[in-house]
Amino acid sequence: MTAAWQRIADGVHVWRYPVLDVNVTVVSGDEATLVVDTLSTPAQAGRLRRALTELEPRRLVLVNTHAHFDHCFGNATLAGPDTEIWAHEATRRRLADRPGQVVAEAAARHAGDDPELAGLTAVTLLPPNRTVHEHAELDLGGRRVQLRYAGRGHSDGDLAVHVPDAGVLVLGDLLEVDAPPQFDDAYPISWPATLGRLLTDATGQVVPGHGAVVDAHHAERQRRELAELADRIAAGYATGAPLEQVWSTGPFDLATRREAAARGYAELTG
Ligand SMILES: [Zn+2]
């Protein structure tokens, strides 16, 4: 499969890849080209590398928004020996400590989800080599981008990318469009406040980890749904309510609420 570049601002393009409907965002500077997220397999990342030639890339700089396979397993295909790969420190830890085990677990869980994902078994995982604690600024030549960590949410290491001169905010899986948010590694109680802190930077287009590019109003609506769900979970926990009572109603679908409630109780238990 392949995709077409969507220009969302001057020198900012999104490649919405059909398998898992995952987004790659590219920010072009005079000296460097920032590629945010690298897809799942060597074959997919190879297609991305070929598609990048249309954008006349400079030196590539990579960002992984978080440690899930569909956002970072293409690193080795895109990176040369000197390529910077940026991520939050928790994401690097997760990927660098036991890369072979990370690949084996992702392959065991997801290689059957789509014919292309059979390629997960062929991944050599190249972990990030530059880390962000809370904030970093990258100079791409003629434009600067901000990398920002605002707390736990979809995972323990979600990194957002803000392009101030274009008004673009890239949120990784802290925001999902056309599919419910994913809670399997999430911190449902922290998530809405984390997203809220990042959305103070949202003035124009907002790129989710999966699905269509939206505006700040759409992102704010999802933040309110996440907050409603977090409030339900926290209230249930405070009164000792059984989990099934917590997930019986509320925003998103039943399977999503069930996973969120279990993760939320675990987060509150600490
Ligand atoms: Zn994810």
Tab-separated table of C-alpha atoms and ligand atoms in Angstrom:
chain	number	residue	atom	x	y	z
A	1	MET	CA	0.000	0.000	0.000
A	2	THR	CA	1.011	3.596	-0.296
A	3	ALA	CA	-0.208	7.098	0.423
A	4	ALA	CA	-0.051	10.663	-0.902
A	5	TRP	CA	1.418	13.676	0.839
A	6	GLN	CA	-1.089	16.113	2.288
A	7	ARG	CA	0.308	19.632	2.610
A	8	ILE	CA	-1.118	21.051	5.831
A	9	ALA	CA	1.033	24.210	6.093
A	10	ASP	CA	4.026	25.772	4.375
A	11	GLY	CA	6.715	23.078	4.453
A	12	VAL	CA	4.652	20.703	6.613
A	13	HIS	CA	3.271	17.517	5.074
A	14	VAL	CA	1.416	14.489	6.422
A	15	TRP	CA	1.596	10.965	4.982
A	16	ARG	CA	-1.481	9.084	6.157
A	17	TYR	CA	-0.502	5.460	5.766
A	18	PRO	CA	-3.491	3.129	5.182
A	19	VAL	CA	-2.359	0.160	7.301
A	20	LEU	CA	-3.409	1.140	10.857
A	21	ASP	CA	-4.301	4.578	9.417
A	22	VAL	CA	-1.132	5.980	11.009
A	23	ASN	CA	0.312	9.438	10.307
A	24	VAL	CA	3.859	10.469	9.458
A	25	THR	CA	4.458	14.228	9.649
A	26	VAL	CA	7.356	15.893	7.823
A	27	VAL	CA	8.604	19.401	8.647
A	28	SER	CA	10.995	20.845	6.068
A	29	GLY	CA	13.750	23.289	6.979
A	30	ASP	CA	16.586	24.742	4.909
A	31	GLU	CA	19.146	22.374	6.438
A	32	ALA	CA	17.215	19.499	7.963
A	33	THR	CA	13.981	17.599	7.397
A	34	LEU	CA	12.126	16.410	10.480
A	35	VAL	CA	10.257	13.098	10.137
A	36	VAL	CA	7.829	12.454	12.977
A	37	ASP	CA	7.200	8.700	13.362
A	38	THR	CA	8.567	5.959	11.130
A	39	LEU	CA	5.841	3.282	10.621
A	40	SER	CA	5.957	-0.421	11.512
A	41	THR	CA	8.224	-2.428	9.220
A	42	PRO	CA	11.289	-2.130	6.963
A	43	ALA	CA	9.063	-2.386	3.863
A	44	GLN	CA	6.758	0.393	5.028
A	45	ALA	CA	9.659	2.630	6.020
A	46	GLY	CA	11.276	1.929	2.645
A	47	ARG	CA	8.117	3.220	0.929
A	48	LEU	CA	8.240	6.263	3.178
A	49	ARG	CA	11.891	6.882	2.278
A	50	ARG	CA	11.051	6.761	-1.433
A	51	ALA	CA	8.040	9.048	-0.953
A	52	LEU	CA	10.230	11.524	0.938
A	53	THR	CA	12.212	12.221	-2.249
A	54	GLU	CA	9.141	14.149	-3.536
A	55	LEU	CA	9.729	16.652	-0.710
A	56	GLU	CA	13.409	17.169	-1.635
A	57	PRO	CA	14.598	16.315	1.850
A	58	ARG	CA	17.726	17.676	3.510
A	59	ARG	CA	19.501	15.861	6.358
A	60	LEU	CA	16.872	13.698	8.081
A	61	VAL	CA	16.104	14.124	11.772
A	62	LEU	CA	13.705	11.565	13.241
A	63	VAL	CA	11.230	11.828	16.113
A	64	ASN	CA	9.344	8.959	17.742
A	65	THR	CA	6.200	10.267	19.443
A	66	HIS	CA	6.135	7.158	21.676
A	67	ALA	CA	7.326	3.566	21.918
A	68	HIS	CA	4.511	1.730	20.115
A	69	PHE	CA	5.708	-0.282	17.135
A	70	ASP	CA	3.728	1.605	14.474
A	71	HIS	CA	5.548	4.845	15.383
A	72	CYS	CA	9.180	3.726	15.666
A	73	PHE	CA	9.949	0.345	14.088
A	74	GLY	CA	10.971	2.013	10.790
A	75	ASN	CA	13.848	3.884	12.474
A	76	ALA	CA	16.618	1.592	11.216
A	77	THR	CA	15.416	1.866	7.614
A	78	LEU	CA	15.344	5.676	7.617
A	79	ALA	CA	18.385	6.461	9.767
A	80	GLY	CA	21.994	6.620	8.687
A	81	PRO	CA	24.890	6.208	11.139
A	82	ASP	CA	24.737	9.876	12.233
A	83	THR	CA	20.986	10.432	12.182
A	84	GLU	CA	19.485	11.988	15.302
A	85	ILE	CA	16.460	10.070	16.607
A	86	TRP	CA	14.575	12.036	19.249
A	87	ALA	CA	12.128	10.692	21.831
A	88	HIS	CA	11.089	11.188	25.428
A	89	GLU	CA	13.475	9.530	27.882
A	90	ALA	CA	10.838	6.944	28.925
A	91	THR	CA	10.359	5.969	25.283
A	92	ARG	CA	14.080	5.531	24.767
A	93	ARG	CA	14.324	3.452	27.937
A	94	ARG	CA	11.517	1.203	26.808
A	95	LEU	CA	13.028	0.661	23.347
A	96	ALA	CA	16.707	0.535	24.258
A	97	ASP	CA	16.652	-1.717	27.319
A	98	ARG	CA	15.525	-4.877	25.517
A	99	PRO	CA	14.992	-4.101	21.812
A	100	GLY	CA	14.819	-7.756	20.796
A	101	GLN	CA	12.093	-8.437	23.324
A	102	VAL	CA	10.146	-5.324	22.268
A	103	VAL	CA	10.155	-6.532	18.648
A	104	ALA	CA	9.246	-10.103	19.606
A	105	GLU	CA	6.291	-8.929	21.714
A	106	ALA	CA	4.972	-6.623	18.994
A	107	ALA	CA	5.335	-9.362	16.381
A	108	ALA	CA	3.566	-11.903	18.599
A	109	ARG	CA	0.643	-9.559	19.168
A	110	HIS	CA	0.301	-7.824	15.807
A	111	ALA	CA	1.994	-9.733	12.949
A	112	GLY	CA	-1.370	-11.298	12.089
A	113	ASP	CA	-3.343	-8.048	12.117
A	114	ASP	CA	-2.570	-7.218	8.469
A	115	PRO	CA	-0.509	-8.949	5.747
A	116	GLU	CA	2.001	-6.066	5.808
A	117	LEU	CA	2.542	-6.509	9.538
A	118	ALA	CA	4.006	-9.979	8.969
A	119	GLY	CA	7.104	-7.840	8.377
A	120	LEU	CA	7.269	-7.110	12.113
A	121	THR	CA	9.292	-10.298	12.500
A	122	ALA	CA	12.000	-8.760	10.239
A	123	VAL	CA	12.471	-5.565	12.243
A	124	THR	CA	15.828	-4.510	13.646
A	125	LEU	CA	14.913	-1.918	16.225
A	126	LEU	CA	17.103	1.173	16.307
A	127	PRO	CA	16.329	2.985	19.584
A	128	PRO	CA	16.279	6.788	19.876
A	129	ASN	CA	19.687	8.375	20.519
A	130	ARG	CA	18.529	11.844	21.685
A	131	THR	CA	16.190	12.242	24.631
A	132	VAL	CA	13.843	14.923	25.873
A	133	HIS	CA	13.032	15.374	29.549
A	134	GLU	CA	10.373	18.085	29.225
A	135	HIS	CA	11.388	20.306	26.351
A	136	ALA	CA	13.838	20.589	23.458
A	137	GLU	CA	14.118	22.945	20.527
A	138	LEU	CA	15.469	21.843	17.152
A	139	ASP	CA	16.795	24.234	14.498
A	140	LEU	CA	15.993	22.861	11.046
A	141	GLY	CA	17.540	25.866	9.274
A	142	GLY	CA	15.212	28.838	8.915
A	143	ARG	CA	12.654	27.348	11.269
A	144	ARG	CA	12.570	25.983	14.779
A	145	VAL	CA	10.402	23.204	16.169
A	146	GLN	CA	9.609	22.443	19.787
A	147	LEU	CA	9.544	18.943	21.264
A	148	ARG	CA	7.439	18.871	24.381
A	149	TYR	CA	6.565	16.307	27.051
A	150	ALA	CA	3.636	17.322	29.256
A	151	GLY	CA	3.072	14.225	31.395
A	152	ARG	CA	1.677	10.727	31.104
A	153	GLY	CA	-1.229	10.029	28.806
A	154	HIS	CA	-1.533	7.469	26.017
A	155	SER	CA	1.774	6.066	27.299
A	156	ASP	CA	4.484	7.078	29.768
A	157	GLY	CA	6.527	8.853	27.076
A	158	ASP	CA	4.306	10.813	24.685
A	159	LEU	CA	6.218	13.564	22.895
A	160	ALA	CA	4.412	16.352	21.023
A	161	VAL	CA	5.943	18.370	18.197
A	162	HIS	CA	5.006	22.027	17.811
A	163	VAL	CA	5.870	24.006	14.683
A	164	PRO	CA	5.194	27.591	15.813
A	165	ASP	CA	5.704	29.351	12.472
A	166	ALA	CA	3.155	27.033	10.837
A	167	GLY	CA	0.755	26.759	13.768
A	168	VAL	CA	0.984	22.958	13.577
A	169	LEU	CA	0.838	20.648	16.584
A	170	VAL	CA	1.634	16.926	16.207
A	171	LEU	CA	0.249	14.905	19.111
A	172	GLY	CA	1.003	11.251	18.383
A	173	ASP	CA	-1.563	8.938	19.952
A	174	LEU	CA	-2.530	11.475	22.628
A	175	LEU	CA	-5.151	12.269	19.991
A	176	GLU	CA	-6.911	9.750	17.740
A	177	VAL	CA	-9.341	10.647	14.977
A	178	ASP	CA	-11.647	8.197	13.152
A	179	ALA	CA	-10.989	5.568	15.863
A	180	PRO	CA	-11.226	5.583	19.670
A	181	PRO	CA	-8.167	6.443	21.791
A	182	GLN	CA	-6.077	3.429	22.808
A	183	PHE	CA	-5.650	2.706	26.498
A	184	ASP	CA	-3.592	-0.510	26.623
A	185	ASP	CA	-0.476	1.302	27.967
A	186	ALA	CA	-2.308	4.442	29.059
A	187	TYR	CA	-2.677	6.600	32.165
A	188	PRO	CA	-6.359	7.530	31.819
A	189	ILE	CA	-6.470	9.780	34.890
A	190	SER	CA	-3.464	11.885	33.781
A	191	TRP	CA	-4.259	11.911	30.064
A	192	PRO	CA	-6.788	14.801	29.846
A	193	ALA	CA	-4.601	17.276	31.777
A	194	THR	CA	-1.540	16.284	29.733
A	195	LEU	CA	-3.458	16.873	26.513
A	196	GLY	CA	-4.839	20.147	27.858
A	197	ARG	CA	-1.337	21.482	28.577
A	198	LEU	CA	-0.268	20.677	25.009
A	199	LEU	CA	-3.384	22.146	23.440
A	200	THR	CA	-2.449	25.588	24.756
A	201	ASP	CA	-0.011	25.535	21.794
A	202	ALA	CA	-2.742	24.633	19.276
A	203	THR	CA	-3.561	27.514	16.962
A	204	GLY	CA	-3.944	25.766	13.604
A	205	GLN	CA	-3.834	22.203	12.353
A	206	VAL	CA	-3.510	19.341	14.818
A	207	VAL	CA	-2.113	16.004	13.630
A	208	PRO	CA	-3.327	12.910	15.503
A	209	GLY	CA	-1.372	9.661	15.677
A	210	HIS	CA	-4.067	8.000	13.583
A	211	GLY	CA	-6.768	9.459	11.337
A	212	ALA	CA	-7.522	12.779	9.715
A	213	VAL	CA	-5.791	16.069	10.528
A	214	VAL	CA	-8.160	18.253	12.570
A	215	ASP	CA	-8.303	21.672	14.211
A	216	ALA	CA	-7.905	22.640	17.855
A	217	HIS	CA	-11.668	22.573	18.480
A	218	HIS	CA	-11.858	18.929	17.488
A	219	ALA	CA	-8.899	18.092	19.709
A	220	GLU	CA	-10.493	19.980	22.593
A	221	ARG	CA	-13.705	17.953	22.173
A	222	GLN	CA	-11.703	14.737	22.543
A	223	ARG	CA	-9.940	16.169	25.590
A	224	ARG	CA	-13.329	16.806	27.202
A	225	GLU	CA	-14.417	13.207	26.469
A	226	LEU	CA	-11.186	11.916	28.000
A	227	ALA	CA	-11.814	14.142	31.037
A	228	GLU	CA	-15.370	12.844	31.405
A	229	LEU	CA	-14.079	9.275	31.310
A	230	ALA	CA	-11.301	10.068	33.819
A	231	ASP	CA	-13.851	11.657	36.174
A	232	ARG	CA	-16.081	8.565	35.978
A	233	ILE	CA	-13.129	6.279	36.733
A	234	ALA	CA	-11.886	8.430	39.634
A	235	ALA	CA	-15.400	8.688	41.135
A	236	GLY	CA	-15.859	4.919	40.874
A	237	TYR	CA	-12.494	4.297	42.484
A	238	ALA	CA	-13.237	6.729	45.328
A	239	THR	CA	-16.485	4.928	46.195
A	240	GLY	CA	-15.107	1.425	45.697
A	241	ALA	CA	-17.422	0.776	42.738
A	242	PRO	CA	-16.841	-2.432	40.757
A	243	LEU	CA	-15.157	-1.888	37.370
A	244	GLU	CA	-18.209	-3.041	35.402
A	245	GLN	CA	-20.206	-0.199	36.902
A	246	VAL	CA	-17.547	2.292	35.810
A	247	TRP	CA	-17.390	1.171	32.201
A	248	SER	CA	-21.102	0.474	31.728
A	249	THR	CA	-21.730	4.002	30.369
A	250	GLY	CA	-19.681	7.028	29.275
A	251	PRO	CA	-17.795	8.290	26.229
A	252	PHE	CA	-16.239	5.992	23.577
A	253	ASP	CA	-17.205	2.366	22.937
A	254	LEU	CA	-17.576	-0.357	25.552
A	255	ALA	CA	-14.260	-2.139	24.834
A	256	THR	CA	-12.392	1.175	25.059
A	257	ARG	CA	-14.071	2.099	28.363
A	258	ARG	CA	-13.370	-1.353	29.787
A	259	GLU	CA	-9.648	-1.070	29.072
A	260	ALA	CA	-9.561	2.536	30.308
A	261	ALA	CA	-11.298	1.681	33.571
A	262	ALA	CA	-8.885	-1.160	34.359
A	263	ARG	CA	-5.872	1.031	33.559
A	264	GLY	CA	-7.356	3.928	35.514
A	265	TYR	CA	-7.863	1.848	38.666
A	266	ALA	CA	-4.268	0.604	38.321
A	267	GLU	CA	-3.039	4.203	37.917
A	268	LEU	CA	-4.949	5.326	41.026
A	269	THR	CA	-3.683	2.373	43.032
A	270	GLY	CA	-0.147	3.448	42.052
B	1	ZN	ZN	0.253	4.235	20.493
